[in-house]
Amino acid sequence: MTRSNWSLPETEVVQRIHERLDAAGTDVLATIVDVEGNAYRRPGAKMLLDDAGEGVGSITAGCLEDDLLAAAESVRERGRPELVTYDLMEDDEDVWGLGVGCNGIIDVLLEPLTETYRPAVEAFADGRNVAVLTVLEGADGPLGRGDRAYYHPKEGRLATPDGEPATDWPAALSGPAADLAERGRADVVELESDGELEVFIDGLAAPSELVVFGTGHDVGPVTELAAKNDFRVTVVGFRGGVDLADRFPDADETITTSPAAVDDELDLDDRTYAVVMTHNFVDDRLTVEQLLESPVPYIGLMGPRERFEEMLEAFEDEGRSFEEGELSPLYTPIGLDLGGGSPYQIAHSIVAEMLAVSNDRTPRHLKRREGHIHDRVTVDSKEGAPSQ
Amino acid sequence: MTRSNWSLPETEVVQRIHERLDAAGTDVLATIVDVEGNAYRRPGAKMLLDDAGEGVGSITAGCLEDDLLAAAESVRERGRPELVTYDLMEDDEDVWGLGVGCNGIIDVLLEPLTETYRPAVEAFADGRNVAVLTVLEGADGPLGRGDRAYYHPKEGRLATPDGEPATDWPAALSGPAADLAERGRADVVELESDGELEVFIDGLAAPSELVVFGTGHDVGPVTELAAKNDFRVTVVGFRGGVDLADRFPDADETITTSPAAVDDELDLDDRTYAVVMTHNFVDDRLTVEQLLESPVPYIGLMGPRERFEEMLEAFEDEGRSFEEGELSPLYTPIGLDLGGGSPYQIAHSIVAEMLAVSNDRTPRHLKRREGHIHDRVTVDSKEGAPSQ
């Protein structure tokens, strides 16, 4: 199988699941529900195994996927979800040879892809956070393996796939579901209350939005690399006469407007990342001013520090001054200090900086970081509230 | 013009120049020779303006390029090199509107692409460093604008494009040429000695080599993003039966060998970057051992810290121990701490780490860095030796 199937951006994997759902095939969805030890992918990693025997996405580095294709066959035939555990704990070189390359036990949920999954892909497509709740084990309760409910943050309650109140589901699950949906993380929650109940909660956070201001060809590599890293990209131009969609094929959306109308035209919220690279001082200044007055967590401004200092002076001349704190979301010169000078190298450092900010990381060599590479999510089902 | 023309990786720009040279067209080559103030691109940035009026590569963010296409016409017609200066110093909004977006004066050399440039593209294709010396001004000396010589580090002397000793050229140029070729940087050198002589020395360093050990599909994004960032990528597999060239279309080369033969099969020098991600403990261990005994400056090892500690124990059991210093080129867990978990996000953090190491930078937000974003190159022509 080629890169085009195996290593798609996560956003494209969900899009493919959406497409296959519409195609009403007999595909099987594989999702990592639990990991002990260190694994290449985290809980929530997905792989679609379609009825043509092709895989989309990946849940390991590629060495379990063939086994999964086989396991998917039985799930497809029996039409029932299954939990498969791959135990790679033994320090046995044959097992190392399996190739996952870490001491880990991986639990994978395999389930026929059905309409019960539609609310998940539709929320993702609409840019809404959502939590997908799936029963792994349900002893002497009303719920059985594969039963599914959703938590939609705006509604603030558990709902069935049809959107009805999920009366059979313990309300205690709402807390962890809300948190996991917000953070786009996944975890297993066990409840003792009504019989043994083990539920996998898969938080699907809507992709972060990147708005790039500028239409120079240096914008191309930024949109391309940001899209591969799961940002939903909008390119904003301030001059007409250019087919932006044609020039920037990786952009999900292109808008032509005026520098003064940025705040009106765009929905600038706390999930929006902004890169300002019009290379026009006045356009940049008008755009940055509106961004600084919005809740966006990241404003990357292309150009040397001196240029921004001139911009601050221009603000002063207009009687507009900014507190130190107001400027904290502003990153200029833009990007991480990687030393590259080519358009792709500059774009790489910009996207790297956005990833670090969006994941709240201090950019440095991982070998210098203490503790785990991945944040660990633990949910105390007694409390119903997650902690880390 | 689309991304495919404007924003190519630098390596592809040089490849296109090579192809066009073979096509014997009447193309014009534009090269930034000098920059005052901060500009988007550095001296040495190239753009090929072909005889169909198409541009390949970029020397600004895209706003001078149209002017250059016009200027290229006159150079093509007159068949002589020209030096064009774009002055963007005045703080005039019409000039800002030109869009370069920085206080800079940019000198651009426009020259007909001729056979005198062939040694440059051939050295690049062969993976040899080279310095291209081009006369900008030559008063009352034997040399005139556009005259060209080369410095090939292995030969250690100036040569004509035909490979003859460059007897007309001052030997004092060898020092700066050697340094700039090594570092892949460009600068203008002025000599008083034999009449006024102003020479542009364009160092073309051979691209860094990346060797990726592993054939899992997580290798795909690493090869793809590394190639876009101008690494020449070789993928090494330890199991037959897979068409690696087909699986990894972005790799320049693919090799299938045995883990014990890594050092024999590969030319591991101080320009080689290594990423070890076979996900097989024994294969990784054998590979890392040979890499640690080589001069490679970067060994990125996929997997958690605990896994490498087990590897060190395995080395100990074989009576092989490493000093702290011997382990300094080893980076594990691999990559910068950007927090991403998808295959592309992991690959992005790996390539970002390689860029930082290859450019000798401490990865952090540029806004936290003191001083200039770009290293400045200054060559004292009296000494004939460069300093920074």
Tab-separated table of N, CA, C and O in Angstrom, chain A residues 3 6-7 10 40-42 58 60-62 93 96-97 99-101 103 217-218 224 228-229 250 279 281-282 305 307 310 328 330 332-339 341 344-345 348 352-353 355 359 361 363-367 369 373, chain B residues 3 6-7 40-42 58 60-62 91 93 96 99 101 103 217-218 224 228-229 250 279-282 305 307 310 328 330 332-339 341 344-345 348 352-353 355 359 361 363-367 369 373:
chain	number	residue	atom	x	y	z
A	3	ARG	N	1.829	5.489	0.241
A	3	ARG	CA	1.673	6.614	1.159
A	3	ARG	C	0.253	7.181	1.093
A	3	ARG	O	-0.336	7.565	2.083
A	6	TRP	N	-1.767	4.958	3.435
A	6	TRP	CA	-1.303	4.718	4.802
A	6	TRP	C	-1.129	5.990	5.613
A	6	TRP	O	-1.494	6.050	6.772
A	7	SER	N	-0.522	6.968	5.019
A	7	SER	CA	-0.051	8.106	5.825
A	7	SER	C	-0.786	9.399	5.493
A	7	SER	O	-0.179	10.425	5.274
A	10	GLU	N	-4.627	13.273	9.378
A	10	GLU	CA	-5.777	12.762	10.131
A	10	GLU	C	-7.093	13.298	9.589
A	10	GLU	O	-8.089	12.587	9.526
A	40	TYR	N	3.494	3.838	19.058
A	40	TYR	CA	3.709	4.867	18.043
A	40	TYR	C	2.504	5.786	17.936
A	40	TYR	O	2.632	6.988	17.780
A	41	ARG	N	1.318	5.223	18.012
A	41	ARG	CA	0.098	6.025	17.953
A	41	ARG	C	-0.626	5.985	19.289
A	41	ARG	O	-0.414	5.075	20.088
A	42	ARG	N	-1.518	6.932	19.489
A	42	ARG	CA	-2.232	7.037	20.761
A	42	ARG	C	-3.664	6.510	20.629
A	42	ARG	O	-4.154	6.327	19.521
A	58	SER	N	-3.585	4.797	9.717
A	58	SER	CA	-2.740	3.786	10.353
A	58	SER	C	-2.888	3.873	11.865
A	58	SER	O	-3.158	4.934	12.406
A	60	THR	N	-0.579	1.745	13.742
A	60	THR	CA	0.798	1.499	14.180
A	60	THR	C	1.694	1.981	13.037
A	60	THR	O	1.222	2.580	12.075
A	61	ALA	N	2.972	1.659	13.134
A	61	ALA	CA	3.883	2.088	12.075
A	61	ALA	C	3.760	1.211	10.837
A	61	ALA	O	4.467	1.412	9.869
A	62	GLY	N	2.855	0.249	10.888
A	62	GLY	CA	2.601	-0.521	9.676
A	62	GLY	C	2.751	-2.019	9.836
A	62	GLY	O	2.531	-2.771	8.891
A	93	GLU	N	12.569	-11.311	20.719
A	93	GLU	CA	12.949	-10.640	19.470
A	93	GLU	C	11.999	-10.972	18.336
A	93	GLU	O	11.825	-10.193	17.418
A	96	TRP	N	9.584	-8.381	18.979
A	96	TRP	CA	10.138	-7.104	18.510
A	96	TRP	C	9.991	-7.062	16.996
A	96	TRP	O	9.657	-6.058	16.403
A	97	GLY	N	10.239	-8.235	16.396
A	97	GLY	CA	10.189	-8.309	14.938
A	97	GLY	C	8.836	-7.897	14.399
A	97	GLY	O	8.708	-7.443	13.269
A	99	GLY	N	7.520	-5.443	15.057
A	99	GLY	CA	7.911	-4.163	14.486
A	99	GLY	C	7.268	-2.932	15.079
A	99	GLY	O	7.528	-1.830	14.642
A	100	VAL	N	6.429	-3.096	16.093
A	100	VAL	CA	5.832	-1.890	16.649
A	100	VAL	C	6.892	-1.071	17.381
A	100	VAL	O	6.809	0.143	17.489
A	101	GLY	N	7.894	-1.784	17.820
A	101	GLY	CA	9.074	-1.068	18.284
A	101	GLY	C	8.884	-0.369	19.597
A	101	GLY	O	9.420	0.705	19.830
A	103	ASN	N	7.582	-1.215	24.021
A	103	ASN	CA	6.962	-2.123	24.975
A	103	ASN	C	5.522	-1.717	25.156
A	103	ASN	O	5.220	-0.828	25.935
A	217	HIS	N	3.793	33.794	-3.582
A	217	HIS	CA	3.947	32.345	-3.740
A	217	HIS	C	4.634	31.713	-2.541
A	217	HIS	O	4.688	30.504	-2.425
A	218	ASP	N	5.139	32.564	-1.611
A	218	ASP	CA	5.667	31.969	-0.375
A	218	ASP	C	4.528	31.434	0.488
A	218	ASP	O	4.763	30.686	1.445
A	224	GLU	N	0.418	24.273	2.133
A	224	GLU	CA	0.648	22.841	1.874
A	224	GLU	C	1.052	22.113	3.156
A	224	GLU	O	0.465	21.078	3.513
A	228	LYS	N	-1.093	19.354	5.686
A	228	LYS	CA	-0.605	18.012	6.017
A	228	LYS	C	-0.577	17.801	7.527
A	228	LYS	O	-0.620	16.671	8.011
A	229	ASN	N	-0.491	18.899	8.276
A	229	ASN	CA	-0.460	18.810	9.732
A	229	ASN	C	-1.831	19.082	10.341
A	229	ASN	O	-1.940	19.465	11.507
A	250	ASP	N	-4.020	23.624	-1.872
A	250	ASP	CA	-4.144	22.961	-0.569
A	250	ASP	C	-5.036	23.732	0.398
A	250	ASP	O	-5.319	23.244	1.496
A	279	HIS	N	3.342	40.947	2.885
A	279	HIS	CA	4.533	41.680	2.445
A	279	HIS	C	4.183	43.117	2.075
A	279	HIS	O	4.942	43.784	1.387
A	281	PHE	N	3.181	46.610	4.018
A	281	PHE	CA	3.224	47.127	5.383
A	281	PHE	C	1.848	47.564	5.872
A	281	PHE	O	1.425	47.213	6.979
A	282	VAL	N	1.137	48.289	5.032
A	282	VAL	CA	-0.161	48.812	5.457
A	282	VAL	C	-1.174	47.679	5.628
A	282	VAL	O	-1.897	47.610	6.620
A	305	ARG	N	12.178	41.975	12.993
A	305	ARG	CA	11.712	42.627	14.225
A	305	ARG	C	11.570	44.129	14.017
A	305	ARG	O	10.581	44.744	14.439
A	307	ARG	N	10.760	45.734	11.518
A	307	ARG	CA	9.540	46.092	10.782
A	307	ARG	C	8.357	46.173	11.730
A	307	ARG	O	7.519	47.075	11.619
A	310	GLU	N	8.440	49.373	13.661
A	310	GLU	CA	7.849	50.473	12.874
A	310	GLU	C	6.331	50.400	12.926
A	310	GLU	O	5.636	51.415	12.971
A	328	SER	N	1.224	39.162	23.538
A	328	SER	CA	1.765	37.800	23.742
A	328	SER	C	1.384	36.821	22.630
A	328	SER	O	2.177	35.943	22.304
A	330	LEU	N	1.394	37.434	19.604
A	330	LEU	CA	2.096	37.836	18.384
A	330	LEU	C	3.481	37.201	18.315
A	330	LEU	O	4.257	37.289	19.273
A	332	THR	N	6.745	37.376	16.069
A	332	THR	CA	7.503	37.991	14.984
A	332	THR	C	8.918	38.266	15.438
A	332	THR	O	9.087	38.731	16.565
A	333	PRO	N	9.965	37.910	14.738
A	333	PRO	CA	9.902	37.220	13.456
A	333	PRO	C	9.168	35.890	13.597
A	333	PRO	O	9.226	35.258	14.652
A	334	ILE	N	8.474	35.475	12.558
A	334	ILE	CA	7.646	34.285	12.615
A	334	ILE	C	8.496	33.016	12.547
A	334	ILE	O	9.559	33.000	11.940
A	335	GLY	N	8.026	31.966	13.225
A	335	GLY	CA	8.631	30.643	13.053
A	335	GLY	C	9.612	30.253	14.138
A	335	GLY	O	10.013	31.074	14.968
A	336	LEU	N	9.980	28.982	14.130
A	336	LEU	CA	11.024	28.492	15.023
A	336	LEU	C	12.382	28.763	14.389
A	336	LEU	O	12.501	28.887	13.171
A	337	ASP	N	13.394	28.836	15.226
A	337	ASP	CA	14.746	29.124	14.748
A	337	ASP	C	15.405	27.836	14.251
A	337	ASP	O	16.113	27.169	14.988
A	338	LEU	N	15.127	27.497	12.987
A	338	LEU	CA	15.691	26.280	12.395
A	338	LEU	C	16.797	26.614	11.404
A	338	LEU	O	17.484	25.729	10.915
A	339	GLY	N	16.928	27.903	11.079
A	339	GLY	CA	18.050	28.351	10.263
A	339	GLY	C	17.870	28.206	8.765
A	339	GLY	O	18.746	28.567	8.003
A	341	GLY	N	16.506	28.871	4.903
A	341	GLY	CA	16.219	30.101	4.176
A	341	GLY	C	15.343	29.918	2.954
A	341	GLY	O	14.903	30.897	2.354
A	344	TYR	N	10.313	26.595	1.420
A	344	TYR	CA	9.806	25.440	2.159
A	344	TYR	C	10.380	25.396	3.578
A	344	TYR	O	9.697	25.029	4.532
A	345	GLN	N	11.647	25.777	3.731
A	345	GLN	CA	12.252	25.750	5.070
A	345	GLN	C	11.613	26.803	5.966
A	345	GLN	O	11.372	26.562	7.149
A	348	HIS	N	8.263	25.481	6.851
A	348	HIS	CA	8.392	24.387	7.824
A	348	HIS	C	8.536	24.943	9.239
A	348	HIS	O	7.919	24.446	10.182
A	352	ALA	N	5.892	24.440	12.262
A	352	ALA	CA	6.417	23.853	13.502
A	352	ALA	C	6.057	24.730	14.697
A	352	ALA	O	5.660	24.235	15.758
A	353	GLU	N	6.155	26.047	14.506
A	353	GLU	CA	5.814	26.963	15.599
A	353	GLU	C	4.321	26.881	15.935
A	353	GLU	O	3.939	26.829	17.104
A	355	LEU	N	2.360	24.326	15.543
A	355	LEU	CA	2.109	23.055	16.231
A	355	LEU	C	2.492	23.171	17.704
A	355	LEU	O	1.742	22.754	18.587
A	359	ASN	N	-0.245	22.902	20.676
A	359	ASN	CA	-0.140	21.789	21.633
A	359	ASN	C	0.462	22.231	22.959
A	359	ASN	O	0.778	21.384	23.806
A	361	ARG	N	3.393	23.366	23.783
A	361	ARG	CA	4.710	22.799	24.052
A	361	ARG	C	5.787	23.870	23.935
A	361	ARG	O	5.633	24.833	23.187
A	363	PRO	N	9.122	24.461	22.326
A	363	PRO	CA	9.889	23.789	21.282
A	363	PRO	C	11.340	23.562	21.700
A	363	PRO	O	12.020	24.509	22.093
A	364	ARG	N	11.754	22.337	21.699
A	364	ARG	CA	13.141	21.957	22.023
A	364	ARG	C	13.293	20.505	21.594
A	364	ARG	O	12.319	19.856	21.217
A	365	HIS	N	14.513	19.997	21.674
A	365	HIS	CA	14.732	18.601	21.319
A	365	HIS	C	14.012	17.702	22.321
A	365	HIS	O	14.143	17.901	23.524
A	366	LEU	N	13.276	16.720	21.822
A	366	LEU	CA	12.563	15.815	22.732
A	366	LEU	C	13.532	15.107	23.671
A	366	LEU	O	13.177	14.751	24.790
A	367	LYS	N	14.774	14.916	23.224
A	367	LYS	CA	15.698	14.194	24.101
A	367	LYS	C	16.016	15.028	25.346
A	367	LYS	O	16.503	14.499	26.331
A	369	ARG	N	13.594	16.755	26.863
A	369	ARG	CA	12.354	16.864	27.638
A	369	ARG	C	12.287	15.749	28.683
A	369	ARG	O	12.616	14.603	28.414
A	373	ILE	N	6.554	11.495	26.262
A	373	ILE	CA	6.431	12.274	25.031
A	373	ILE	C	4.978	12.702	24.853
A	373	ILE	O	4.668	13.839	24.558
B	3	ARG	N	2.414	27.165	-7.554
B	3	ARG	CA	3.410	26.684	-6.605
B	3	ARG	C	4.480	25.850	-7.307
B	3	ARG	O	5.649	25.919	-6.990
B	6	TRP	N	6.946	28.465	-8.675
B	6	TRP	CA	7.499	29.493	-7.799
B	6	TRP	C	8.225	28.938	-6.579
B	6	TRP	O	9.266	29.414	-6.193
B	7	SER	N	7.620	27.950	-5.960
B	7	SER	CA	8.098	27.557	-4.633
B	7	SER	C	8.686	26.158	-4.611
B	7	SER	O	8.348	25.360	-3.764
B	40	TYR	N	13.557	38.888	2.268
B	40	TYR	CA	12.948	37.571	2.433
B	40	TYR	C	13.930	36.473	2.046
B	40	TYR	O	14.029	35.438	2.683
B	41	ARG	N	14.697	36.708	0.979
B	41	ARG	CA	15.681	35.730	0.547
B	41	ARG	C	17.083	36.296	0.716
B	41	ARG	O	17.265	37.502	0.782
B	42	ARG	N	18.075	35.411	0.756
B	42	ARG	CA	19.462	35.811	0.972
B	42	ARG	C	20.236	35.842	-0.350
B	42	ARG	O	19.784	35.278	-1.344
B	58	SER	N	12.364	31.499	-6.800
B	58	SER	CA	11.979	32.863	-6.440
B	58	SER	C	13.120	33.549	-5.716
B	58	SER	O	13.918	32.909	-5.043
B	60	THR	N	12.315	36.820	-4.335
B	60	THR	CA	11.583	37.573	-3.312
B	60	THR	C	10.300	36.793	-3.056
B	60	THR	O	10.122	35.688	-3.568
B	61	ALA	N	9.393	37.385	-2.299
B	61	ALA	CA	8.143	36.692	-2.004
B	61	ALA	C	7.190	36.716	-3.183
B	61	ALA	O	6.090	36.214	-3.106
B	62	GLY	N	7.625	37.319	-4.271
B	62	GLY	CA	6.799	37.242	-5.461
B	62	GLY	C	6.446	38.575	-6.079
B	62	GLY	O	5.787	38.635	-7.105
B	91	ASP	N	10.676	54.772	3.301
B	91	ASP	CA	9.491	54.314	4.014
B	91	ASP	C	8.263	54.889	3.331
B	91	ASP	O	7.534	55.700	3.881
B	93	GLU	N	4.775	54.198	1.233
B	93	GLU	CA	3.816	53.095	1.189
B	93	GLU	C	3.649	52.525	-0.205
B	93	GLU	O	3.335	51.361	-0.375
B	96	TRP	N	6.395	50.156	-0.131
B	96	TRP	CA	5.974	48.984	0.657
B	96	TRP	C	5.059	48.133	-0.207
B	96	TRP	O	5.132	46.929	-0.230
B	99	GLY	N	5.843	45.234	-2.029
B	99	GLY	CA	5.507	43.979	-1.384
B	99	GLY	C	6.667	43.155	-0.877
B	99	GLY	O	6.474	42.076	-0.379
B	101	GLY	N	8.294	43.852	1.609
B	101	GLY	CA	7.941	43.802	3.017
B	101	GLY	C	9.123	43.894	3.945
B	101	GLY	O	9.127	43.299	5.012
B	103	ASN	N	12.866	46.572	4.891
B	103	ASN	CA	13.732	47.667	4.479
B	103	ASN	C	14.949	47.078	3.807
B	103	ASN	O	15.880	46.662	4.484
B	217	HIS	N	5.156	2.582	6.784
B	217	HIS	CA	4.597	3.719	6.039
B	217	HIS	C	4.788	5.026	6.785
B	217	HIS	O	4.571	6.092	6.228
B	218	ASP	N	5.258	4.963	8.047
B	218	ASP	CA	5.573	6.224	8.731
B	218	ASP	C	6.834	6.852	8.126
B	218	ASP	O	7.141	8.014	8.378
B	224	GLU	N	9.110	12.574	2.381
B	224	GLU	CA	8.438	13.646	1.640
B	224	GLU	C	8.838	15.025	2.182
B	224	GLU	O	9.255	15.912	1.419
B	228	LYS	N	11.403	18.097	0.538
B	228	LYS	CA	10.952	19.481	0.329
B	228	LYS	C	11.900	20.467	1.006
B	228	LYS	O	12.012	21.626	0.608
B	229	ASN	N	12.610	19.977	2.037
B	229	ASN	CA	13.552	20.833	2.751
B	229	ASN	C	14.989	20.623	2.286
B	229	ASN	O	15.939	20.908	3.017
B	250	ASP	N	9.360	9.921	-3.025
B	250	ASP	CA	10.166	11.120	-2.786
B	250	ASP	C	11.623	10.799	-2.487
B	250	ASP	O	12.443	11.708	-2.362
B	279	HIS	N	11.548	0.111	13.606
B	279	HIS	CA	10.595	-0.451	14.570
B	279	HIS	C	10.930	-1.894	14.917
B	279	HIS	O	10.088	-2.629	15.423
B	280	ASN	N	12.138	-2.284	14.599
B	280	ASN	CA	12.621	-3.611	14.976
B	280	ASN	C	13.841	-3.418	15.870
B	280	ASN	O	14.829	-2.803	15.455
B	281	PHE	N	13.765	-3.926	17.086
B	281	PHE	CA	14.778	-3.610	18.093
B	281	PHE	C	16.170	-4.022	17.649
B	281	PHE	O	17.120	-3.241	17.752
B	282	VAL	N	16.273	-5.239	17.116
B	282	VAL	CA	17.595	-5.745	16.740
B	282	VAL	C	18.148	-4.965	15.543
B	282	VAL	O	19.301	-4.537	15.544
B	305	ARG	N	12.410	6.740	25.294
B	305	ARG	CA	13.712	6.750	25.952
B	305	ARG	C	14.040	5.379	26.553
B	305	ARG	O	15.151	4.877	26.430
B	307	ARG	N	13.317	2.557	25.565
B	307	ARG	CA	13.756	1.591	24.561
B	307	ARG	C	15.249	1.749	24.290
B	307	ARG	O	15.974	0.763	24.165
B	310	GLU	N	17.254	0.203	27.026
B	310	GLU	CA	17.389	-1.249	26.820
B	310	GLU	C	18.469	-1.525	25.786
B	310	GLU	O	19.236	-2.482	25.880
B	328	SER	N	26.530	12.040	21.789
B	328	SER	CA	25.965	13.383	21.533
B	328	SER	C	25.248	13.500	20.188
B	328	SER	O	24.266	14.234	20.090
B	330	LEU	N	23.342	11.391	18.966
B	330	LEU	CA	22.120	10.594	19.024
B	330	LEU	C	20.952	11.410	19.578
B	330	LEU	O	21.070	12.030	20.639
B	332	THR	N	17.208	10.814	20.713
B	332	THR	CA	16.090	9.937	21.006
B	332	THR	C	15.482	10.312	22.340
B	332	THR	O	16.241	10.572	23.277
B	333	PRO	N	14.193	10.430	22.501
B	333	PRO	CA	13.204	10.307	21.441
B	333	PRO	C	13.489	11.301	20.310
B	333	PRO	O	13.990	12.393	20.557
B	334	ILE	N	13.174	10.928	19.094
B	334	ILE	CA	13.505	11.728	17.927
B	334	ILE	C	12.568	12.922	17.791
B	334	ILE	O	11.414	12.864	18.190
B	335	GLY	N	13.100	14.030	17.263
B	335	GLY	CA	12.262	15.159	16.889
B	335	GLY	C	12.201	16.274	17.906
B	335	GLY	O	12.662	16.130	19.034
B	336	LEU	N	11.637	17.394	17.462
B	336	LEU	CA	11.395	18.506	18.372
B	336	LEU	C	10.078	18.272	19.110
B	336	LEU	O	9.199	17.559	18.625
B	337	ASP	N	9.962	18.894	20.266
B	337	ASP	CA	8.767	18.731	21.085
B	337	ASP	C	7.664	19.669	20.594
B	337	ASP	O	7.507	20.781	21.093
B	338	LEU	N	6.929	19.201	19.575
B	338	LEU	CA	5.848	20.011	19.010
B	338	LEU	C	4.490	19.477	19.430
B	338	LEU	O	3.458	20.096	19.177
B	339	GLY	N	4.472	18.285	20.043
B	339	GLY	CA	3.233	17.759	20.611
B	339	GLY	C	2.322	17.033	19.640
B	339	GLY	O	1.281	16.537	20.034
B	341	GLY	N	0.819	14.111	17.091
B	341	GLY	CA	0.812	12.660	17.184
B	341	GLY	C	0.553	11.940	15.875
B	341	GLY	O	0.681	10.724	15.796
B	344	TYR	N	2.261	12.651	9.912
B	344	TYR	CA	2.842	13.865	9.343
B	344	TYR	C	3.386	14.786	10.426
B	344	TYR	O	4.425	15.426	10.268
B	345	GLN	N	2.693	14.865	11.565
B	345	GLN	CA	3.166	15.737	12.649
B	345	GLN	C	4.468	15.209	13.233
B	345	GLN	O	5.379	15.973	13.542
B	348	HIS	N	7.087	15.954	10.729
B	348	HIS	CA	7.394	17.400	10.731
B	348	HIS	C	8.379	17.728	11.850
B	348	HIS	O	9.332	18.484	11.651
B	352	ALA	N	12.157	19.114	11.335
B	352	ALA	CA	12.483	20.383	12.011
B	352	ALA	C	13.752	20.212	12.849
B	352	ALA	O	14.630	21.082	12.857
B	353	GLU	N	13.864	19.074	13.519
B	353	GLU	CA	15.060	18.821	14.333
B	353	GLU	C	16.309	18.720	13.446
B	353	GLU	O	17.351	19.301	13.761
B	355	LEU	N	16.805	20.123	10.558
B	355	LEU	CA	17.147	21.461	10.067
B	355	LEU	C	17.903	22.238	11.143
B	355	LEU	O	18.920	22.867	10.865
B	359	ASN	N	21.751	23.394	10.676
B	359	ASN	CA	22.056	24.829	10.642
B	359	ASN	C	22.635	25.318	11.960
B	359	ASN	O	22.786	26.533	12.168
B	361	ARG	N	21.434	25.534	14.976
B	361	ARG	CA	20.558	26.446	15.698
B	361	ARG	C	19.982	25.763	16.937
B	361	ARG	O	19.817	24.546	16.951
B	363	PRO	N	16.700	25.207	18.678
B	363	PRO	CA	15.297	25.389	18.308
B	363	PRO	C	14.526	26.138	19.382
B	363	PRO	O	14.545	25.755	20.544
B	364	ARG	N	13.918	27.238	18.983
B	364	ARG	CA	13.080	28.047	19.883
B	364	ARG	C	12.350	29.045	18.993
B	364	ARG	O	12.620	29.134	17.799
B	365	HIS	N	11.442	29.777	19.607
B	365	HIS	CA	10.719	30.782	18.825
B	365	HIS	C	11.685	31.883	18.384
B	365	HIS	O	12.447	32.394	19.185
B	366	LEU	N	11.632	32.241	17.098
B	366	LEU	CA	12.523	33.293	16.595
B	366	LEU	C	12.311	34.592	17.363
B	366	LEU	O	13.224	35.388	17.517
B	367	LYS	N	11.100	34.813	17.869
B	367	LYS	CA	10.866	36.083	18.567
B	367	LYS	C	11.679	36.143	19.869
B	367	LYS	O	11.874	37.212	20.419
B	369	ARG	N	14.809	34.974	19.918
B	369	ARG	CA	16.220	34.988	19.531
B	369	ARG	C	16.719	36.421	19.433
B	369	ARG	O	16.043	37.302	18.908
B	373	ILE	N	18.097	37.215	12.088
B	373	ILE	CA	17.522	35.903	11.779
B	373	ILE	C	18.512	35.113	10.933
B	373	ILE	O	18.786	33.955	11.176
